[in-house]
Coordinates of C-alpha atoms (C1' of nucleotides) in Angstrom, one line a residue:
Chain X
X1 CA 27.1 3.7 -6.4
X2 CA 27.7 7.6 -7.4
X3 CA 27.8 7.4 -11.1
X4 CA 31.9 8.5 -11.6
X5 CA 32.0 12.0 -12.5
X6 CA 35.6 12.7 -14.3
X7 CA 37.4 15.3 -12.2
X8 CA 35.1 18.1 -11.9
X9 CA 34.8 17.1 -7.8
X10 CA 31.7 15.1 -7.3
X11 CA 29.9 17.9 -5.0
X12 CA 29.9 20.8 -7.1
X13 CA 27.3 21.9 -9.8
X14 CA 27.5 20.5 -13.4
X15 CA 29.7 22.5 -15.9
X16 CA 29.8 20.7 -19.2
X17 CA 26.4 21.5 -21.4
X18 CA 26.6 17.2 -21.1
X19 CA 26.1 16.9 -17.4
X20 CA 23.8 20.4 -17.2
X21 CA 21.7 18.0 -19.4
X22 CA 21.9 14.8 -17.8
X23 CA 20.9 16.7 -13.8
X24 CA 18.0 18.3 -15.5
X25 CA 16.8 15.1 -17.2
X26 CA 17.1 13.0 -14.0
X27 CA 15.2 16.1 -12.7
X28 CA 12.6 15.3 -15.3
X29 CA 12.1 12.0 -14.7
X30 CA 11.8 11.7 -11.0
X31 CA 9.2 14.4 -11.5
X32 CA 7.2 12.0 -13.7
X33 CA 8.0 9.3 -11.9
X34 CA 6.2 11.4 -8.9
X35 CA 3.6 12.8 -11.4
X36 CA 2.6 8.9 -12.5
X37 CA 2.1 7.5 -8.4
X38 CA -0.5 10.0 -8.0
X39 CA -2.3 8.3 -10.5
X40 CA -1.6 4.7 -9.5
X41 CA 0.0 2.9 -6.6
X42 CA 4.0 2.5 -5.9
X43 CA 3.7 -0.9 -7.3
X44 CA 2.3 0.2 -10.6
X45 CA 4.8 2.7 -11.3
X46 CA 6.3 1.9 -14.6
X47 CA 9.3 3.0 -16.1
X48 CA 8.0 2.7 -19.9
X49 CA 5.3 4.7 -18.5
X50 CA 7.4 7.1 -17.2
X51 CA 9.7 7.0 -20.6
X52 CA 6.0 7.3 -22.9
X53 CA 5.4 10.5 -20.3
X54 CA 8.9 12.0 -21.9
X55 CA 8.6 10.8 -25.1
X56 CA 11.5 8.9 -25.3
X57 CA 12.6 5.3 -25.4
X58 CA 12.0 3.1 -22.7
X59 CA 15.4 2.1 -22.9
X60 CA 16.9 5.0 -22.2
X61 CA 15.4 5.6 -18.7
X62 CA 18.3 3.7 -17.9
X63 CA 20.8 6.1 -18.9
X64 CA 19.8 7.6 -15.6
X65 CA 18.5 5.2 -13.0
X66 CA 19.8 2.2 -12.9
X67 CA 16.6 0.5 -11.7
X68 CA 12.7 0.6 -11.0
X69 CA 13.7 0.0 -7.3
X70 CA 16.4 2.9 -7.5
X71 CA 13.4 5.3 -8.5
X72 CA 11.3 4.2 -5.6
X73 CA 14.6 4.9 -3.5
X74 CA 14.4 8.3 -4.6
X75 CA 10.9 8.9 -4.3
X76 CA 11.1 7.9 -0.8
X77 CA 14.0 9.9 -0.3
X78 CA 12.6 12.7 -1.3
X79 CA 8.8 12.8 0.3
X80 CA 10.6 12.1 3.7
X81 CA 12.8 15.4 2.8
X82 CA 9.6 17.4 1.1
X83 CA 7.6 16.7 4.0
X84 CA 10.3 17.3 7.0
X85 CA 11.2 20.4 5.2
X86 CA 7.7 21.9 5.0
X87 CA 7.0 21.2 8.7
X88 CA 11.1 22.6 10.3
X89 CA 9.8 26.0 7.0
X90 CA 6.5 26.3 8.7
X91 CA 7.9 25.7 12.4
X92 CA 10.6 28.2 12.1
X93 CA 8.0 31.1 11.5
X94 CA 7.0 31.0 14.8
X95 CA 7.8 32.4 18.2
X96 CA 10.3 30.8 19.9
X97 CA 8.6 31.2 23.2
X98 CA 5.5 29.9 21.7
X99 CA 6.1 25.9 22.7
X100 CA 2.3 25.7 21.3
X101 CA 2.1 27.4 18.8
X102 CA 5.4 25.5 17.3
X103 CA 3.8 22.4 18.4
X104 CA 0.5 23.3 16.0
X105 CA 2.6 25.0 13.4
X106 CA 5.2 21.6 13.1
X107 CA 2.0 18.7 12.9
X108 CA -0.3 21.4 10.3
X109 CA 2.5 21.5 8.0
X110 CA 3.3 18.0 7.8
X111 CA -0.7 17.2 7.8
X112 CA -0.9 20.3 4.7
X113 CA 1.7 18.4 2.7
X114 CA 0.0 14.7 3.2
X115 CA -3.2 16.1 1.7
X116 CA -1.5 17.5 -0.6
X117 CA 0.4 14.8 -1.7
X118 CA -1.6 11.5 -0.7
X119 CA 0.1 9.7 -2.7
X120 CA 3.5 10.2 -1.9
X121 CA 2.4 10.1 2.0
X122 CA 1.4 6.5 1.2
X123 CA 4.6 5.7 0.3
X124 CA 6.7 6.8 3.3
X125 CA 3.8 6.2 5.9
X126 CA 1.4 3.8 4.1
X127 CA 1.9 -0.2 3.4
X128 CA 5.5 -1.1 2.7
X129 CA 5.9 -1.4 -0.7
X130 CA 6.5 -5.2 -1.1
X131 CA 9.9 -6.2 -1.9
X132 CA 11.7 -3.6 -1.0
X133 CA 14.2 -2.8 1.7
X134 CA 14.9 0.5 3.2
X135 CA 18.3 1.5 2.7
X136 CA 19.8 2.9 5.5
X137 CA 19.8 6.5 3.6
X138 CA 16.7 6.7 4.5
X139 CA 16.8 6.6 7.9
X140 CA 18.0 10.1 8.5
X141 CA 15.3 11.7 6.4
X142 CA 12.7 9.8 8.0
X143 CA 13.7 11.5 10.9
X144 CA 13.7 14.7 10.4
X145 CA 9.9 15.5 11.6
X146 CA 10.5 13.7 14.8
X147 CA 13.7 15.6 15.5
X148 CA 11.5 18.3 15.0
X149 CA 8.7 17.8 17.9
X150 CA 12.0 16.3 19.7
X151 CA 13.3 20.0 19.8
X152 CA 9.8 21.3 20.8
X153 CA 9.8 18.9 23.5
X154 CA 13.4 19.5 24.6
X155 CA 13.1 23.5 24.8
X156 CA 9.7 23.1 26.9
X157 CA 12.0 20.9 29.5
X158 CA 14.5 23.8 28.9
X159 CA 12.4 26.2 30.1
X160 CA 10.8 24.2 32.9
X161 CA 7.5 24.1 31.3
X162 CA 6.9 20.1 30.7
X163 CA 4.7 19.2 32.7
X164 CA 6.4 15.9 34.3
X165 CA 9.2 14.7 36.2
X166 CA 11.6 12.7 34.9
X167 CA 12.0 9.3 35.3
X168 CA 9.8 5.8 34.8
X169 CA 9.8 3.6 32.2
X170 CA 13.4 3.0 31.4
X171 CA 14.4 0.3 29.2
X172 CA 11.7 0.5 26.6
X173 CA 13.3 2.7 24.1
X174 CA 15.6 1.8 22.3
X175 CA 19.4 3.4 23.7
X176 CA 20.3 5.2 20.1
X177 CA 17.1 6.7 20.2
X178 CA 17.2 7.5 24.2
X179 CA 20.7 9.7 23.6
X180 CA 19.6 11.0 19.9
X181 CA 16.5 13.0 22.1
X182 CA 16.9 15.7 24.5
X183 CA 17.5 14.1 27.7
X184 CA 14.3 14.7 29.5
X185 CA 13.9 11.4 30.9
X186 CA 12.8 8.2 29.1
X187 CA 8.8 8.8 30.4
X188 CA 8.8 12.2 28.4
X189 CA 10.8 10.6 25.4
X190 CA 8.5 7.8 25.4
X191 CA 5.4 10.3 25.6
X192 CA 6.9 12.4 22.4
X193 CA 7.2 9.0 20.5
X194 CA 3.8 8.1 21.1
X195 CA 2.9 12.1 20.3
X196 CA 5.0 11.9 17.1
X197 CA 3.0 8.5 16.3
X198 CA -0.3 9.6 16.8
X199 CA 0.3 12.5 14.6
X200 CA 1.0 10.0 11.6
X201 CA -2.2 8.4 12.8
X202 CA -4.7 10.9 12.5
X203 CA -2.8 11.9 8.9
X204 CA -3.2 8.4 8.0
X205 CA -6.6 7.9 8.9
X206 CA -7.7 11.5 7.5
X207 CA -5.7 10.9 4.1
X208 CA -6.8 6.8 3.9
X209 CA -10.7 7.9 4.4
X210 CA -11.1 6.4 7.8
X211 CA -12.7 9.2 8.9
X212 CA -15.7 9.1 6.1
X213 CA -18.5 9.8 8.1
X214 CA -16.8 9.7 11.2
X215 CA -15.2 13.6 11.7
X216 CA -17.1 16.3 9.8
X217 CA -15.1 19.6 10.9
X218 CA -11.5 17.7 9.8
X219 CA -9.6 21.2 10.9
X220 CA -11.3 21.6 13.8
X221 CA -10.6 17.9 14.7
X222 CA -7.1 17.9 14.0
X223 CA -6.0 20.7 15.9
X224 CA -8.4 20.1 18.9
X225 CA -6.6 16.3 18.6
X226 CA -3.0 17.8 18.3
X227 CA -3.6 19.9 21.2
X228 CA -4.9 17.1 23.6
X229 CA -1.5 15.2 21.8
X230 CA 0.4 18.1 22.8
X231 CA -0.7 17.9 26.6
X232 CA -0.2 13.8 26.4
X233 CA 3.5 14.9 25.7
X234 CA 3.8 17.0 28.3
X235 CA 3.3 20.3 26.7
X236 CA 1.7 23.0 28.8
X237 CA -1.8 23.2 27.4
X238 CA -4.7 25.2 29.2
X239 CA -7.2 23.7 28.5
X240 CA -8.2 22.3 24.9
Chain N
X1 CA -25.4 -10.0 -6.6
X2 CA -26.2 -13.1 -4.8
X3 CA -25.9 -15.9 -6.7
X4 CA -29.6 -17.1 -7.6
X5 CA -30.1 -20.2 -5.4
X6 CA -32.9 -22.5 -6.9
X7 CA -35.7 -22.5 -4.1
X8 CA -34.0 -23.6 -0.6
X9 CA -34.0 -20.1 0.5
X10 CA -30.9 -18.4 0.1
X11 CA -29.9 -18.7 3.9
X12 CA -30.1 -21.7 5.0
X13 CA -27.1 -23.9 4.4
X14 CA -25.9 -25.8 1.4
X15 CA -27.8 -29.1 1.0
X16 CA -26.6 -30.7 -2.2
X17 CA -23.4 -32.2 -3.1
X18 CA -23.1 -29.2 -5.4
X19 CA -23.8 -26.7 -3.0
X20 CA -21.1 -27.7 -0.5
X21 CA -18.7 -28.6 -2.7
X22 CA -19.0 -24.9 -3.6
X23 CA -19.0 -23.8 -0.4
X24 CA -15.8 -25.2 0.2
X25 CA -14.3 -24.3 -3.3
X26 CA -15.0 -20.8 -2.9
X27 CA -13.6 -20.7 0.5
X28 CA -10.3 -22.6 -0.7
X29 CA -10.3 -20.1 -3.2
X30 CA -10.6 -16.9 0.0
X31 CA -8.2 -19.0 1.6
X32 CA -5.5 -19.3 -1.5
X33 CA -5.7 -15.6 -2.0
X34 CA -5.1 -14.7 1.6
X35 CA -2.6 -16.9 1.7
X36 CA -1.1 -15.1 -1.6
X37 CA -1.6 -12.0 -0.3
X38 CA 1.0 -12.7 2.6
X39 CA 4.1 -12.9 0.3
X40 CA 3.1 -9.9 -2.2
X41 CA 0.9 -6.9 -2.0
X42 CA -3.0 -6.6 -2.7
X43 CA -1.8 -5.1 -6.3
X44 CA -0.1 -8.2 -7.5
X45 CA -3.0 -10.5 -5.9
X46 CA -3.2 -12.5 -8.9
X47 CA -6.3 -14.9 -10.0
X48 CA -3.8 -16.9 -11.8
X49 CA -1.9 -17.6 -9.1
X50 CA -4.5 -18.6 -7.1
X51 CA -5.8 -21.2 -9.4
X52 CA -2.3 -22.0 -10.1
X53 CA -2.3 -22.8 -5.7
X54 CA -5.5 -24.7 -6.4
X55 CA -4.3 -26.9 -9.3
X56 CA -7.4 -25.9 -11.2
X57 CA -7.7 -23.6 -14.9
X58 CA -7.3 -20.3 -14.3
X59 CA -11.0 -19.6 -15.8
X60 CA -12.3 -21.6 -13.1
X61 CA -11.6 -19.6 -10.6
X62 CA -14.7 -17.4 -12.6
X63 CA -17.5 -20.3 -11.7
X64 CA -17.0 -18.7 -7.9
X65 CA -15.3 -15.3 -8.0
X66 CA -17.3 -12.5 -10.5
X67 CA -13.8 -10.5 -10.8
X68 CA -10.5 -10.0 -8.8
X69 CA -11.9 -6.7 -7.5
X70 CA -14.7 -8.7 -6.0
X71 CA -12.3 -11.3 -4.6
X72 CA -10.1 -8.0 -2.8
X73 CA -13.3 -6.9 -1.5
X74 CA -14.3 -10.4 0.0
X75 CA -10.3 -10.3 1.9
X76 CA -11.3 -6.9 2.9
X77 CA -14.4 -7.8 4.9
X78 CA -12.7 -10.9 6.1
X79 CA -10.3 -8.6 7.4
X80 CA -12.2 -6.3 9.5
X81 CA -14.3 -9.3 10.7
X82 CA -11.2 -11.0 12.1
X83 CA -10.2 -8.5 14.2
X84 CA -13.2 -6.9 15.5
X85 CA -13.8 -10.8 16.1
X86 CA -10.4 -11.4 17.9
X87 CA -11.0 -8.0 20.3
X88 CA -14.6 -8.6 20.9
X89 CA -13.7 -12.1 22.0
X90 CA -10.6 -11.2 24.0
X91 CA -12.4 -8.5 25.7
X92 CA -15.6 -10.4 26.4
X93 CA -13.6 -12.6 29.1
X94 CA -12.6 -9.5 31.0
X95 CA -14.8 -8.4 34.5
X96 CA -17.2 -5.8 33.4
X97 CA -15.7 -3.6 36.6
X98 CA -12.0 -3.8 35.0
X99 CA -12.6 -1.0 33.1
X100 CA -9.0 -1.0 32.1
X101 CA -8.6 -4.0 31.9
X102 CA -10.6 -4.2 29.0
X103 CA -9.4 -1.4 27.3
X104 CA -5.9 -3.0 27.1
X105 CA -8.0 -6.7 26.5
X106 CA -9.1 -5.1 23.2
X107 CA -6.0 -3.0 22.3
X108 CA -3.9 -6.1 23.2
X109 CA -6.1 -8.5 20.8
X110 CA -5.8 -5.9 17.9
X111 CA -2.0 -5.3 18.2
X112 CA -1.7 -9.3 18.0
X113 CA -3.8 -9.5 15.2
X114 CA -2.3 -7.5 13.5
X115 CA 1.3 -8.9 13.9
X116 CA 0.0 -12.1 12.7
X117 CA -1.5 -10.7 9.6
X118 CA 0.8 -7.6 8.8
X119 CA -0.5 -8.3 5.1
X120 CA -3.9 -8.4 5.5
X121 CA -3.6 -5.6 8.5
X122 CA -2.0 -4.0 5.7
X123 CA -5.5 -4.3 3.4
X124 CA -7.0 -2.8 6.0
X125 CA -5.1 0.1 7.6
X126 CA -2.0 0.4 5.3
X127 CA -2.8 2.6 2.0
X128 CA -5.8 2.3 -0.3
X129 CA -5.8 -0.5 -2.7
X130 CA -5.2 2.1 -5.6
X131 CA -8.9 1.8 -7.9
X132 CA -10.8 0.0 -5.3
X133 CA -13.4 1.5 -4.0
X134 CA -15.2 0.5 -0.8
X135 CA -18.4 -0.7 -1.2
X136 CA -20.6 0.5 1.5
X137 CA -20.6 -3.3 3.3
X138 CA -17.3 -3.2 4.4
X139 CA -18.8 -0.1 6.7
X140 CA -20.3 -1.9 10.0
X141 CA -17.7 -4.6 9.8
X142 CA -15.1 -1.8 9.7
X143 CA -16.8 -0.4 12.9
X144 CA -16.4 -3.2 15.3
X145 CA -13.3 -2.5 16.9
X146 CA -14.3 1.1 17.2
X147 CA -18.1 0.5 19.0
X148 CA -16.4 -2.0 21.2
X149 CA -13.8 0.7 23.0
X150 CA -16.7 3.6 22.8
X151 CA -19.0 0.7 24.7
X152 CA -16.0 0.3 27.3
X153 CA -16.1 4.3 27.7
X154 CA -19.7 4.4 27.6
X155 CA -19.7 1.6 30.4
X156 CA -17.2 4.3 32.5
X157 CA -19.3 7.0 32.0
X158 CA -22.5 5.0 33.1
X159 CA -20.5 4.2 36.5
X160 CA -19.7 7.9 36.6
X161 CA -15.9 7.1 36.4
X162 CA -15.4 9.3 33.6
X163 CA -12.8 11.8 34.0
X164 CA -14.0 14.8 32.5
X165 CA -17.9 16.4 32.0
X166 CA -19.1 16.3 28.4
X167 CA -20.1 19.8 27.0
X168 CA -17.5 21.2 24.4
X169 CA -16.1 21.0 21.0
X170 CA -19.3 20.5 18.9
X171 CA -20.4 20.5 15.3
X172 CA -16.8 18.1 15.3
X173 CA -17.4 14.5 14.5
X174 CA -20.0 13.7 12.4
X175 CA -23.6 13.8 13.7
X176 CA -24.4 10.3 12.6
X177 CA -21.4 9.2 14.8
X178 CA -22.1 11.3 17.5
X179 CA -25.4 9.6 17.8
X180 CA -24.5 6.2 16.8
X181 CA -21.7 6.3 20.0
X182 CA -22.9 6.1 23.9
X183 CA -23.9 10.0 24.9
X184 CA -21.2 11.1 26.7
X185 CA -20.8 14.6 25.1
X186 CA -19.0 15.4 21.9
X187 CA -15.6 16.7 23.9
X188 CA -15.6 12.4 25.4
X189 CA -16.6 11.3 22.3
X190 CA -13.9 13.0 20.0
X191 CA -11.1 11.6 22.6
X192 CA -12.7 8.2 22.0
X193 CA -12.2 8.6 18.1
X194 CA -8.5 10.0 18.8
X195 CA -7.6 7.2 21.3
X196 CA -9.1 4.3 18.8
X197 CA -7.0 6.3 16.0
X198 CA -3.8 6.6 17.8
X199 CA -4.2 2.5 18.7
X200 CA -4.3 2.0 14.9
X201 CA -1.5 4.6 14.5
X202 CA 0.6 2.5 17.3
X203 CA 0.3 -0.3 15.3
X204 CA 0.8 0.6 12.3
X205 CA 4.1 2.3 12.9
X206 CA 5.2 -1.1 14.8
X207 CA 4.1 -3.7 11.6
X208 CA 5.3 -1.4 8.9
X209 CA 8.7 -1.0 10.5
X210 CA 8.6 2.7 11.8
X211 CA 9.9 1.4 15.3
X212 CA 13.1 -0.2 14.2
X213 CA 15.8 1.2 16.0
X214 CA 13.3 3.2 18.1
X215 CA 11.2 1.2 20.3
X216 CA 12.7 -1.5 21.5
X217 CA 10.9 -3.0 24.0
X218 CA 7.2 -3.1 22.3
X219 CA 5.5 -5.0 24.2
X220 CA 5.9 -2.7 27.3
X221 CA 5.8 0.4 25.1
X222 CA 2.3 -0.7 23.5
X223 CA 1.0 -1.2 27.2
X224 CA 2.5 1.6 28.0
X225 CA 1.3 3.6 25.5
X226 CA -2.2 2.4 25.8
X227 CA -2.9 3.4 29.3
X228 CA -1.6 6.8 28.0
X229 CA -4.1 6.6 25.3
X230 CA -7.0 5.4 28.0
X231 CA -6.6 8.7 30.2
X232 CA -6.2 10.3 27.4
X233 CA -10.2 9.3 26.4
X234 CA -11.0 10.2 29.8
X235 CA -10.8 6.1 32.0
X236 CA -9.5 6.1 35.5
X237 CA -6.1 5.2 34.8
X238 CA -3.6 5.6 38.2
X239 CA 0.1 6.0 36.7
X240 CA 0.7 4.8 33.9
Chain I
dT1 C1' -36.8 -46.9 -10.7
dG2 C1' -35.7 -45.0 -15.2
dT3 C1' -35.4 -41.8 -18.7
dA4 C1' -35.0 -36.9 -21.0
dC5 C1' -33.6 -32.6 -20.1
dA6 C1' -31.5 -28.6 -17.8
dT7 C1' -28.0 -26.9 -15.0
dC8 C1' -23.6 -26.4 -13.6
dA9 C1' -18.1 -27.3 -12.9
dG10 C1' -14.1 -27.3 -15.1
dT11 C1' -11.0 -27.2 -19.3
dG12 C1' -7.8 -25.3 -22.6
dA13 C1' -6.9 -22.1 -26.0
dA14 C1' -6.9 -17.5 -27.1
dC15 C1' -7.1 -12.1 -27.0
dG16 C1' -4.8 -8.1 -26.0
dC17 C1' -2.2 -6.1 -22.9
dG18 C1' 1.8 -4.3 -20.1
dC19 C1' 6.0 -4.9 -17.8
dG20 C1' 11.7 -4.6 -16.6
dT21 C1' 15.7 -5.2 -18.6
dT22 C1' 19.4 -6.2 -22.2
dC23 C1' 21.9 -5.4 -26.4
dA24 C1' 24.0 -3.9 -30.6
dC25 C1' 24.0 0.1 -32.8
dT26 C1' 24.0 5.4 -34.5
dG27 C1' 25.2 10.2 -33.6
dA28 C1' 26.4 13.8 -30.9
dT29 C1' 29.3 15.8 -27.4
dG30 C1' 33.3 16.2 -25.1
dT31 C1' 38.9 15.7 -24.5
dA32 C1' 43.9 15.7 -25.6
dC33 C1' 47.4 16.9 -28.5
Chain L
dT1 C1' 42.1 26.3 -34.3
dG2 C1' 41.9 21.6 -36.0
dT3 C1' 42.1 16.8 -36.0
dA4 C1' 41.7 11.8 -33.7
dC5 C1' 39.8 9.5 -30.3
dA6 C1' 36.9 8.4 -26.3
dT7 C1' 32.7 9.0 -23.9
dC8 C1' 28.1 9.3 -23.5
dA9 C1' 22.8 9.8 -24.9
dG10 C1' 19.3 7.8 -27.1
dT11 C1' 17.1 4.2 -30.3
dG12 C1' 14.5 0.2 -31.6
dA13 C1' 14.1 -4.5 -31.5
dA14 C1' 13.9 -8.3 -28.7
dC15 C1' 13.5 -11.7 -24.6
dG16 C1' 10.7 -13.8 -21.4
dC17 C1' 7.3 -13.1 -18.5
dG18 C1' 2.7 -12.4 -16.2
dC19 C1' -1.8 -10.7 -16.1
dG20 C1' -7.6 -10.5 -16.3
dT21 C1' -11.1 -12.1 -18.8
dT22 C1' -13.8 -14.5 -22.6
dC23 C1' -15.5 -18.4 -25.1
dA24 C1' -16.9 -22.7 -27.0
dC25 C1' -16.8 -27.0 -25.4
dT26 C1' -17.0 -31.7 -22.5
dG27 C1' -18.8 -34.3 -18.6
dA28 C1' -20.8 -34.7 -14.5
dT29 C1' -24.6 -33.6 -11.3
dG30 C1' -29.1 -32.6 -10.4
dT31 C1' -34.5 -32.2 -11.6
dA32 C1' -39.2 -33.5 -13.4
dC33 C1' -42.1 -36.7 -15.0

DNA sequence: TGTACATCAGTGAACGCGCGTTCACTGATGTAC
DNA sequence: TGTACATCAGTGAACGCGCGTTCACTGATGTAC
């Protein structure tokens, strides 16, 4: 699938004025493609829309992408890494020591970049765009925040500070999952799951306009929300 | 809006041949499109198809349906009605004492709901229908599933088996709300909204594929997870 | 009960639009000797 | 450094498709006297 690059070694950065060229133009049009979907929905992005946006041919998008659904690929690819990156940036500032203050650091970065990029938050945690299949690159981007709160969880365990034993509820994860997490026992994994799922569910409902009407303070809400979240996974919260 | 009906007062039901013929037109028509809308997303519901599905012109489909926008808003309603139906009915044959038993009565009914109608869940919960705008109807029918949990934790806090007294985190939710939900104080109240937004959270990340390879057991884990949620809004809940 | 008129359902053609993708082709950029 | 050839970028036309909505029209169903 790699487009065959002569002998210049695949991984290294473009030499030849040619492939400077062709990088930056696939630069250019992922970044309308990305520009167009906050205008419209994943299934009305258009790649003569995209070519009109560059002034060039609509034909000759596909000097660069093979395909509409390759785009999407990529745009998928790419929110999962924009938003894991801006929560593991924002996480890293803090205290080590500070299992809290990661905690709130982690889910206000990934909740910052959803409202800043609805759009692209609907694709990677809204409705499934129809017809398309997940290919398994994707997978270990979509990971990334989870991994995250994982390492949150698993330094609190660490440190003896989670607030639980150890044990219950075996058998409902699934095993990959079980020995990907820090082994704190399936009742805490299962707990940072649900944690890490509730997170995307107050985004989603903030971000989709559920809470019209419903939450007036939304940064109040969240973080009084992701604190009570915090002490559901087992996090040592006093009060909150 | 309404259609002007001659003089047999618009809400009684049809009398004339006319009249029920379209009644039943117009609800083959609701039927075609939600039927449609289970193999493709709301964006490429398509009126054309629909009459296409009915064997009629496709300008017929204008003698009962103003617009496709008006058609999406129709499935929209329908939506919420369905499963605020489904929970209210599945909960209403629980003991009023179970207080639990309720919660996960409801929860239960959503969750299956839901994985019945991943498309039309989808309408509902997945992301906005891109230019559609929510007419302010589809805002009580959307609150159903909502008033029926706060009424189970209103019902706990009239039998004093609430877990926590209500006094802090105000000027949070949305005065409106905070008076249209049973008094239990704001701090109560705020879990309620968090717990009815992780449910829809839950579920969403099971129906739009967020689980594969994680949870593998869902059943359990939803229980599971819902009696986490349930002491999380402040029920009685022993283990869990 | 019968006739004259108004209302409505349904048709088929048309308007104007946008889409993804392919293809033969022209120039420019690179490569090898 | 210069020439001959291969590779690639970009073009514009075309294919075949589907869409929402409008409009003038034909028959059938209702209504009023």
């Amino acid at each position: 699938m790699l487009s065959k690059v002569p002998y210049c070694g695949g991984m290294s950065a473009p030499r030849t004025a040619r492939e400077r060229a062709r990088a930056e133009l696939t630069a250019e049009i992922v970044a309308a493609a990305r520009h167009q979907l906050a205008g419209v929905g994943p299934t009305d992005l258009s790649l003569r829309a995209i070519a009109r946006e560059l002034g060039m041919a609509s034909s000759a998008i596909y000097r660069y992408v093979p395909s509409r659904d390759a785009l999407l690929t990529r745009l998928i690819e790419d929110a999962y890494d924009a938003v894991g990156e801006a929560a593991e940036a924002t996480e890293a500032d803090v205290e080590r020591d500070d299992l809290i203050g990661r905690w709130l650091a982690a889910t206000r970065a990934v909740r910052a970049w959803a409202l800043a990029h609805p759009h692209e938050y609907a694709l990677i945690y809204g409705s499934p765009v129809p017809g398309y299949e997940a290919p398994t690159d994707t997978i270990d981007p979509a990971g990334r925040v989870g991994l995250l709160l994982a390492s949150i969880l698993g330094d609190a365990a660490a440190s003896g500070a989670l607030a639980r034993p150890a044990d219950e509820g075996a058998g409902v994860l699934d095993p990959g999952v079980v020995a990907a997490l820090p082994p704190v026992g399936e009742w805490l994994q299962a707990g940072g799951i649900l944690a890490w799922t509730c997170l995307y569910g107050v985004i989603s409902f903030e971000v989709f306009g559920h809470y019209e009407n419903v939450v007036a303070d939304r940064d109040a809400y969240f973080d009084h929300a992701m604190l009570r979240l915090a002490r559901l996974a087992g996090l040592p919260v006093f009060d909150g």
